[in-house]
Structure formats: structure tokens, C-alpha cells
Short mmCIF file of C-alpha atoms in Angstrom, two decimals:
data_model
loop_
_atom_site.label_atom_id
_atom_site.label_comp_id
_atom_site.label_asym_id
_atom_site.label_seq_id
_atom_site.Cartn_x
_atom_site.Cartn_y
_atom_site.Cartn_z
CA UNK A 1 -9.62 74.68 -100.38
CA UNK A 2 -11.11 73.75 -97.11
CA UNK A 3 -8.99 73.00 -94.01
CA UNK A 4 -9.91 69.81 -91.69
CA UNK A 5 -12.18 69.72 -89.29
CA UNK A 6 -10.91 67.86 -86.01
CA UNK A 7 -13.04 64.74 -86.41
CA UNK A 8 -11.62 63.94 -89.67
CA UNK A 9 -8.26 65.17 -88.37
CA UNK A 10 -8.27 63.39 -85.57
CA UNK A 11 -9.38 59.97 -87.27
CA UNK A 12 -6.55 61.01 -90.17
CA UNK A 13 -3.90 60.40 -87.17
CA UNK A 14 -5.18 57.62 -85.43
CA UNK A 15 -4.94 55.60 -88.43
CA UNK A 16 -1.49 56.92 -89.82
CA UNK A 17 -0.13 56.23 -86.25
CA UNK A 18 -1.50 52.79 -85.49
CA UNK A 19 -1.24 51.23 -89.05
CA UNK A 20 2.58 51.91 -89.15
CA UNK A 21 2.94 51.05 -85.60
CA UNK A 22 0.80 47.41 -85.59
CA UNK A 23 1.78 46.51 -89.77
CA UNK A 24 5.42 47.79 -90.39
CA UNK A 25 3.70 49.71 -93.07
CA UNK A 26 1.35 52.91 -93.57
CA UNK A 27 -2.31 52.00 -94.27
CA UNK A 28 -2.79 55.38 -96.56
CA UNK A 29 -5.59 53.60 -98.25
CA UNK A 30 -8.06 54.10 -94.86
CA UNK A 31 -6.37 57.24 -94.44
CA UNK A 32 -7.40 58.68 -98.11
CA UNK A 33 -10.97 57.61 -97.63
CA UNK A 34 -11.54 59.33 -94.29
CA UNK A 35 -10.41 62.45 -95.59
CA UNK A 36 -12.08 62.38 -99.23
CA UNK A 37 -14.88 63.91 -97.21
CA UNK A 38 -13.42 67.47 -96.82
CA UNK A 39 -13.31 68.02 -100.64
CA UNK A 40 -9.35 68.07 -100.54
CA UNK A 41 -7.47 66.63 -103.00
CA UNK A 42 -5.36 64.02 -101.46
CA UNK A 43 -2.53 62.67 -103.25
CA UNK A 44 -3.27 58.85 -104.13
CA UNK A 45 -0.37 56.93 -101.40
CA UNK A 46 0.15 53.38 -101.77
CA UNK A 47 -0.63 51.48 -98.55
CA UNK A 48 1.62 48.32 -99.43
CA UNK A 49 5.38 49.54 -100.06
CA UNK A 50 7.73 47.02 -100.70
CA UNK A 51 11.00 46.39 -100.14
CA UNK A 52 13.90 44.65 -102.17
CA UNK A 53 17.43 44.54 -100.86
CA UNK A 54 20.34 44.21 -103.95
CA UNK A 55 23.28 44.34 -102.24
CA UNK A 56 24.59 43.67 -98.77
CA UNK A 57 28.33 44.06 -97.57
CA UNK A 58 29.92 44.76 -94.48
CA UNK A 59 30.33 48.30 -95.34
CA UNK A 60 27.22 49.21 -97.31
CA UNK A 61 23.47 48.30 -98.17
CA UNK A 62 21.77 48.86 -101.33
CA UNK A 63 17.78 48.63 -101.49
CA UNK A 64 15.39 49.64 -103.57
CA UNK A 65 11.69 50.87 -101.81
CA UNK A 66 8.39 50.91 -104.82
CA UNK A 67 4.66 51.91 -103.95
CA UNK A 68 5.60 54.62 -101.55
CA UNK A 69 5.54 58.29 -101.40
CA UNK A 70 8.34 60.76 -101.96
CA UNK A 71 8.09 62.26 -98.89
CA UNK A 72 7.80 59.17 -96.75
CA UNK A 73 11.32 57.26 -98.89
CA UNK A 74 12.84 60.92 -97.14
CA UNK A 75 12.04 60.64 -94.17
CA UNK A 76 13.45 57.56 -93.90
CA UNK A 77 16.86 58.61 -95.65
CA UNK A 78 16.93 62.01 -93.09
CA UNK A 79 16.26 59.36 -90.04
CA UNK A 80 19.88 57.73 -91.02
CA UNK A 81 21.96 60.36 -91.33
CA UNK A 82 20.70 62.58 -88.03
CA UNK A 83 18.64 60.23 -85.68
CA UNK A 84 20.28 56.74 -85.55
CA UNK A 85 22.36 56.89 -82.05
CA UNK A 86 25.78 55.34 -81.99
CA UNK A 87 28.76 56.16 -79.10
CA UNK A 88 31.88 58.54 -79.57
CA UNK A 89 34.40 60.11 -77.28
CA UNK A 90 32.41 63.12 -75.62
CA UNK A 91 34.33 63.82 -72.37
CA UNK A 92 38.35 63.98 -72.48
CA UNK A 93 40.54 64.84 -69.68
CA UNK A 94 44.13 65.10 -71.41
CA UNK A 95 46.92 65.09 -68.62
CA UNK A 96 49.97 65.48 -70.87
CA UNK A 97 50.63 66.78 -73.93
CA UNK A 98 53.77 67.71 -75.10
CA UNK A 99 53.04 67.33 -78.81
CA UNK A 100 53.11 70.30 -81.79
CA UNK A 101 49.07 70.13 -81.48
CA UNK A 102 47.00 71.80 -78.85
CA UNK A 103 44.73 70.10 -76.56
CA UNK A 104 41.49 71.35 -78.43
CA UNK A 105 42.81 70.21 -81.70
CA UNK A 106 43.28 66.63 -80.22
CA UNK A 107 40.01 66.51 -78.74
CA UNK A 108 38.27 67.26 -82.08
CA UNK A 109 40.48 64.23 -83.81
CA UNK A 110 39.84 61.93 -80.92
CA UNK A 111 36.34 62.79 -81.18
CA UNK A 112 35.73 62.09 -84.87
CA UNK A 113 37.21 58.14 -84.30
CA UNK A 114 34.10 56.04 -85.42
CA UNK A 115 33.69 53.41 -82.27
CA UNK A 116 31.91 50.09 -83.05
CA UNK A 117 28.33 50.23 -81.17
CA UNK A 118 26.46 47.63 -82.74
CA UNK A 119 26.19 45.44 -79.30
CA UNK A 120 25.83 48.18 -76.89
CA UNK A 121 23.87 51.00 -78.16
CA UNK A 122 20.87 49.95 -76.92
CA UNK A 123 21.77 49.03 -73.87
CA UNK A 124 23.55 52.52 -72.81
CA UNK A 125 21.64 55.37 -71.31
CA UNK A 126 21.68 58.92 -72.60
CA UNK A 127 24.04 60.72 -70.09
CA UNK A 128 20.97 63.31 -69.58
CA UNK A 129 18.82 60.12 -68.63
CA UNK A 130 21.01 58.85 -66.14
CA UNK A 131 21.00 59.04 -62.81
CA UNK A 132 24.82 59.02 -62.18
CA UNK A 133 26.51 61.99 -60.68
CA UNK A 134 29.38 62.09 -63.60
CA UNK A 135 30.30 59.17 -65.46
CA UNK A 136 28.95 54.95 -65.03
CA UNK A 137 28.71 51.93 -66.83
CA UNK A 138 24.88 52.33 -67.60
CA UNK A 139 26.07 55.66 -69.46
CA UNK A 140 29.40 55.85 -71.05
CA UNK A 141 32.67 53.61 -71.92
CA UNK A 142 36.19 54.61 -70.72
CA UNK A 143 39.09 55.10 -73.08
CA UNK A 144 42.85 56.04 -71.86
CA UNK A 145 45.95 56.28 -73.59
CA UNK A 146 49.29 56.74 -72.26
CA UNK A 147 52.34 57.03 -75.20
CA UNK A 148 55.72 58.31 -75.02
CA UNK A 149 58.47 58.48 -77.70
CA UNK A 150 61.71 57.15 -76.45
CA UNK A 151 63.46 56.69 -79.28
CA UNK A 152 64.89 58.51 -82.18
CA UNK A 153 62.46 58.53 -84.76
CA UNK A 154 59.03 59.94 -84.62
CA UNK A 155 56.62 57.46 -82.78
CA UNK A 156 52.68 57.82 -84.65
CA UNK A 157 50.16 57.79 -81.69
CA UNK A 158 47.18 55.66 -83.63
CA UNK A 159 44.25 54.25 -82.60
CA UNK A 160 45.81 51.35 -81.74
CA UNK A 161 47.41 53.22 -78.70
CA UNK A 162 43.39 53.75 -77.33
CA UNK A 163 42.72 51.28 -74.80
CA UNK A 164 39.15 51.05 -73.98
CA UNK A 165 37.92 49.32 -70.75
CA UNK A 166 34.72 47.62 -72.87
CA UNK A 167 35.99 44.85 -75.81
CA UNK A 168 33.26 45.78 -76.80
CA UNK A 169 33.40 49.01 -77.50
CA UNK A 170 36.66 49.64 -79.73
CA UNK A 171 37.98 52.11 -82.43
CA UNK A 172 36.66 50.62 -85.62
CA UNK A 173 40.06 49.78 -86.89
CA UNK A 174 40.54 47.57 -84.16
CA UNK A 175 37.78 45.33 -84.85
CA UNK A 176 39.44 43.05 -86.67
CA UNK A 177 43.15 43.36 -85.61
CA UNK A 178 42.08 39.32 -83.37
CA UNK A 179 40.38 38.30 -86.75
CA UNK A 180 42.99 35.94 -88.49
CA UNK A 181 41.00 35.80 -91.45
CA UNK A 182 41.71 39.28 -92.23
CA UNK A 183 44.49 40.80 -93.16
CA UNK A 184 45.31 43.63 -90.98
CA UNK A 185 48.53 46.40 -90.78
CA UNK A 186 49.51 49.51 -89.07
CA UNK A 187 48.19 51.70 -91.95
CA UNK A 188 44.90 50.94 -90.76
CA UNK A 189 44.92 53.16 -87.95
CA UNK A 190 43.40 55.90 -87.63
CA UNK A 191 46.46 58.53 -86.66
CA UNK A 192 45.86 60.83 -83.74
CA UNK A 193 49.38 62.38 -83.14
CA UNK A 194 52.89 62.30 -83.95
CA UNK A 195 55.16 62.50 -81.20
CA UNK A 196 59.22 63.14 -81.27
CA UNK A 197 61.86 62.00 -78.58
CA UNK A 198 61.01 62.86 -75.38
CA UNK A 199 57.69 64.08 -75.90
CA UNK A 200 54.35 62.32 -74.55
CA UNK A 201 50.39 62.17 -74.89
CA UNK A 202 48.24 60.77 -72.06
CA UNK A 203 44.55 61.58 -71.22
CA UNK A 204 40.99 59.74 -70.11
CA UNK A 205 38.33 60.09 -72.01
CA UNK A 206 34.88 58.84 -71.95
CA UNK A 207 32.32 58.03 -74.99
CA UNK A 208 28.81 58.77 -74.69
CA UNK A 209 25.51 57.97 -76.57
CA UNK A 210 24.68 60.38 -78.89
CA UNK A 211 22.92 60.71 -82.50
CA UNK A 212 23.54 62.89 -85.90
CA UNK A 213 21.58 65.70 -84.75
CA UNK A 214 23.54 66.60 -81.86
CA UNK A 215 26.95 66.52 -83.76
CA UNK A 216 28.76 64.94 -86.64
CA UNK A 217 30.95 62.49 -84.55
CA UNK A 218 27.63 60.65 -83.87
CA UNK A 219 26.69 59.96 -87.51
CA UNK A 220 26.11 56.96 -88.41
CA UNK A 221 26.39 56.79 -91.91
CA UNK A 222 29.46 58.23 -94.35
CA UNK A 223 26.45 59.14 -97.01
CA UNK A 224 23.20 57.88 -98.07
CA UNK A 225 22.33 58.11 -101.81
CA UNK A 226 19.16 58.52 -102.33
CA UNK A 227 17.66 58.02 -106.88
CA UNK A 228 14.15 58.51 -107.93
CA UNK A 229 14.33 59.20 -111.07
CA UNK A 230 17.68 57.81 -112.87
CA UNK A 231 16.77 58.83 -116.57
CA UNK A 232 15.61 62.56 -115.44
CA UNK A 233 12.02 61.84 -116.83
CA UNK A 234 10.46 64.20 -114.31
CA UNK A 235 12.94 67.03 -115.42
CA UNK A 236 13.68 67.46 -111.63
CA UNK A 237 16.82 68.10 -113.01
CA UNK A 238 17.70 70.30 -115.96
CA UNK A 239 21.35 68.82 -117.50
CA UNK A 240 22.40 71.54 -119.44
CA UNK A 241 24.71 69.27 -122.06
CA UNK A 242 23.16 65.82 -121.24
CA UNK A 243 25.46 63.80 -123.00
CA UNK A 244 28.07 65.00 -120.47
CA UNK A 245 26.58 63.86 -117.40
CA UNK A 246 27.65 60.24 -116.50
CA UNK A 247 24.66 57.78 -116.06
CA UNK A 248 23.17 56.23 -113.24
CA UNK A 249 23.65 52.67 -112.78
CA UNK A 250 19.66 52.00 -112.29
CA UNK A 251 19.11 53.54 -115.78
CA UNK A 252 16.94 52.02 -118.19
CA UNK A 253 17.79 52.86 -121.03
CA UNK A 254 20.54 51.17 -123.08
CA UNK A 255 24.30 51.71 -123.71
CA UNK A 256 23.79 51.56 -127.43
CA UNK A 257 21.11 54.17 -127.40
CA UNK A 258 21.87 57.45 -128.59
CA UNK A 259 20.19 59.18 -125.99
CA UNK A 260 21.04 60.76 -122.35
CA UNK A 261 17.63 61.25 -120.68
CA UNK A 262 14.45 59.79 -120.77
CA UNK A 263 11.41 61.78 -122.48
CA UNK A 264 9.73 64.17 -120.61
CA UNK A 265 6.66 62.61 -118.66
CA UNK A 266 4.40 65.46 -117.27
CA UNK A 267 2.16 63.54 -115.14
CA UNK A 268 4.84 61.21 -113.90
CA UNK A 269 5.26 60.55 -109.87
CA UNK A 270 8.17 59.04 -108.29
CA UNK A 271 7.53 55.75 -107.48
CA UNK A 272 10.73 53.75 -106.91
CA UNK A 273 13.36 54.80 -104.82
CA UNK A 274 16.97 53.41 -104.73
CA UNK A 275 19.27 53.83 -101.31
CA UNK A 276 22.63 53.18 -100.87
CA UNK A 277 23.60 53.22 -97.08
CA UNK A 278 27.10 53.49 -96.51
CA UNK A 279 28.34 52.79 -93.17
CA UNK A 280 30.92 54.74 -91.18
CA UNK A 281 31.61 51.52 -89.34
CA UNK A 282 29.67 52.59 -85.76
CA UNK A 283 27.11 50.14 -87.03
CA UNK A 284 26.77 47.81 -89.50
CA UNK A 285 24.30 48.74 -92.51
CA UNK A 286 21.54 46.21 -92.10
CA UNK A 287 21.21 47.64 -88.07
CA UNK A 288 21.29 51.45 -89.51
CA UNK A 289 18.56 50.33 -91.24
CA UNK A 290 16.32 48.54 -88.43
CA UNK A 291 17.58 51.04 -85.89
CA UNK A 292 16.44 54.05 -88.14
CA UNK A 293 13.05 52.52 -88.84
CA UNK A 294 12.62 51.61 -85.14
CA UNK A 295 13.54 55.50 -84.39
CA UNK A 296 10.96 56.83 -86.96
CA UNK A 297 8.31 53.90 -85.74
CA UNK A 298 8.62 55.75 -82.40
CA UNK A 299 7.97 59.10 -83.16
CA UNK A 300 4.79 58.11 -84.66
CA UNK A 301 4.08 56.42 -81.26
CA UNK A 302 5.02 59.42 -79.28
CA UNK A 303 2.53 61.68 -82.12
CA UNK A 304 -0.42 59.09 -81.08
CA UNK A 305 0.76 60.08 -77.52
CA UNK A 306 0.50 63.99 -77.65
CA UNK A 307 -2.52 63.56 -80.23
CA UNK A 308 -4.37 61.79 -77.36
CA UNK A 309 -3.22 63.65 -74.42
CA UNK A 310 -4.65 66.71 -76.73
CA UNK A 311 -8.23 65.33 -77.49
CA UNK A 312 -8.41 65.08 -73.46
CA UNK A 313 -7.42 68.13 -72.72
CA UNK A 314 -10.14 69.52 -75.53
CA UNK A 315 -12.74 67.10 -73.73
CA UNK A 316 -11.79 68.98 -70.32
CA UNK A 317 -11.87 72.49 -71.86
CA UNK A 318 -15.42 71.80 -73.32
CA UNK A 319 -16.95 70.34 -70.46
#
């Protein structure tokens, strides 16, 4: 099997790059013929995936994606969980802390609180982009709290307690504690501490703009499930007592059927992918899923960009 030659390579990427980047969508059609040349087999991609949205709730999205590739449906799914930014507590300075946990074991907890980001993520800098000496506005969001027990009984330092100096930037429990149309209660909130009479918590803190990769805390998503093949007809799976494992809910074949898996189809290719986004409550689904496609949409850009800056730096080494 023959390897490209940079012409065809080169013609490969410019296509791949500015079909997704001008249509939404990967013109793999242009891309297959270019390349048929080499004598390669390439694998037959659809160039006009569609999309269908099922369900749509405040926590969670379900879609289904048909006439695509494996490998481009995971892509997308690995783009939510590690490369969608959102904001979280980064930077803590705790000034008192007279409770039963240390100070490193509060700053985890306090880190891990989801923080609604839907209307400012875009709009914040990454710390390492800005030109601010510590912490600014353009950058970060400022969080104190300041709690002491007084009384007898043991006083629960919650989220509620976490005053942050942008409304619009608050725990996600908190989000709807103004909404009268929602029912809301102290179990709600997220508990960071308990504190007994006479002891005390107070510390700054600042949340930064961040994304999956770096840590957990920035993850967007709770889980993304990810089906291709709900009836096992590709035997990606092997069940070994199939009428023991519970069915998927996009299976096709019927309740009344004695069987547990579909027959085994040899030359069968996935085809149809079902997602199930499921929001930590950083972001709301439907933006997890713009935000991730708008994050994958620029690493093809920034490809075209180091593709190019390549083929001119071959033109200068040949000349």
C-alpha cells in the first residue's frame, strides 16, 4: 500500500479543512476522489451527515447523528467531555479555618462546585492570555465567604454561604433560588463544611477559565453516552448470556421477540449514532453542543493554518 504523495496530501487537507469550516459539514465526497488516485483504499464517508435532536431538557440533550463516520461521531463526543471551557474556583486564599477539615481538603471541595458560565465564558480570558499582573475582571470572578457558628448546633457551610461579586457567575444551586417558579430548599446546596460553636471558615477565592483537559473541575458534562450499534449486530460486543443484558432503548427489535441481539452482519458499518449529553450545570446542553462544535471547527482552522505555513516553508527550502 502506497503512502501519499504531498500534492494529493496537500489537496486531501485543503478540502477537509475548508469544507467543514465554510458548510458546517465535511465534504468527504471531493476528498475520496482526490485521493482514489494513490491506489489506497479509502473508506466510502458520507459528505451530508444529518442531524436529529429527540430530546431537549434543561439538564440533558439527546440527538441522534446518520451518514457520518465512526471516527468523526468521536471526535465530537471526546470534544465535550475534555475541550468545552467553562469557569471554576482555581485560586483560594483561605484566612480562617477552624473546622475538622484541612485547608487542602476544602480547596478540592470548593473546587469541584459546578459555576454557571453560560453568559460569560466567552467573554473571559485565559489567565495565561491575560495581561494582568494577578487577578482582573477580563480573567477571573471573585468568590468570598465569611461563616461562623454561634450557636449550639452545628451550622452547614453550603453553597449558599459563597458570595460571588458577578450575578452572573453563581454556584449552580443558586441559579434558581430568585426563580419563584421553582421550588427551591436548603437541601439543594451543595455542602462545603460543617462547623460547631465557636468555630469559623473564611477565605477569597477566584474562578478561572479552564476546560476538561486541564482538570476535572472544568468538565462540562456529567457523561456523554455515546450507541452505535444497540442490537450488537457488529458483535463489537460479545454478551456472554445475552438474555441477561438489559436492552437499549434505541433497539429495534421487539419486546415480544424471543431474541437478545440482532444477527450477525459481517459487512455492516456504523452508521447512526445516538448521544446523550448530560450537563453538569456549567452550561446548558444545547451550548455544550455549539460550543464543542465551534472548538473542533477551530482546530481544523488552526490545521489549514500550520498546513499552509508548512507548504511555504517547503517553497523556501526548495528554492
Amino acid at each position: 500500500m502506497r503512502t501519499f504523495d504531498r500534492q494529493t496530501r496537500n489537496s486531501a487537507i485543503r478540502l477537509l479543512v475548508k469544507s467543514f469550516k465554510d458548510k458546517s459539514r465535511i465534504d468527504f465526497y471531493n476528498i475520496t476522489n482526490s485521493l482514489r488516485s494513490t491506489s489506497l483504499i479509502v473508506m466510502p464517508f458520507a459528505n451530508q451527515p444529518t442531524v436529529s435532536i429527540t430530546e431537549l431538557t434543561e439538564d440533558n440533550v439527546k440527538f441522534v447523528v446518520e451518514d457520518t463516520d465512526l471516527s468523526t461521531a468521536n471526535s465530537v463526543r471526546r470534544v465535550f467531555i475534555a475541550e468545552v471551557p467553562t469557569l471554576a474556583i482555581d485560586w483560594i486564599q483561605i484566612e480562617e479555618n477552624s473546622s475538622v477539615l484541612n485547608d487542602e481538603f476544602l480547596s478540592h471541595r470548593i473546587g469541584l462546585i459546578p459555576l454557571t458560565s453560560d453568559d460569560v465564558v466567552d467573554k473571559i480570558q485565559y489567565s495565561r492570555d491575560c495581561m494582568c499582573d494577578d487577578f482582573c475582571q477580563d480573567c477571573s470572578v471573585e468568590f468570598y465567604l465569611d461563616v461562623k457558628c454561634t450557636g449550639e448546633g452545628t451550622r452547614q457551610v453550603t453553597t449558599r454561604d459563597l458570595i460571588s461579586m458577578n450575578p452572573k457567575v453563581v454556584p449552580i444551586t443558586s441559579r434558581s433560588r430568585g426563580d419563584s417558579s421553582k421550588s427551591f430548599g436548603e437541601q439543594d446546596d451543595i455542602l462545603i463544611a460543617k462547623l460547631r460553636k465557636g468555630q469559623s471558615l473564611k477565605f477569597k477565592a477566584f474562578a478561572k477559565k479552564g476546560f476538561g483537559k486541564e482538570h476535572a473541575k472544568w468538565q462540562c458534562v456529567s457523561a456523554v453516552a455515546f450507541e452505535y450499534d444497540p442490537d450488537n449486530a457488529l458483535r463489537h460486543t460479545t454478551y456472554p448470556k445475552p438474555e441477561e443484558w438489559p436492552k437499549s432503548e434505541y433497539s429495534e427489535l421487539a419486546d415480544d421477540e424471543d431474541k437478545y441481539q440482532a444477527d450477525f452482519d459481517p459487512h455492516g458499518k456504523p452508521n447512526k449514532f445516538f448521544f446523550n449529553v448530560e450537563s453538569t450545570g456549567a452550561l446548558r446542553p444545547e451550548n455544550i453542543v455549539l460550543n464543542g462544535l465551534a472548538v473542533l471547527k477551530k482546530k481544523l482552522s488552526d490545521l489549514q493554518t500550520q498546513h499552509s505555513q508548512e507548504l511555504q516553508q517547503d517553497g523556501l527550502t526548495i528554492n
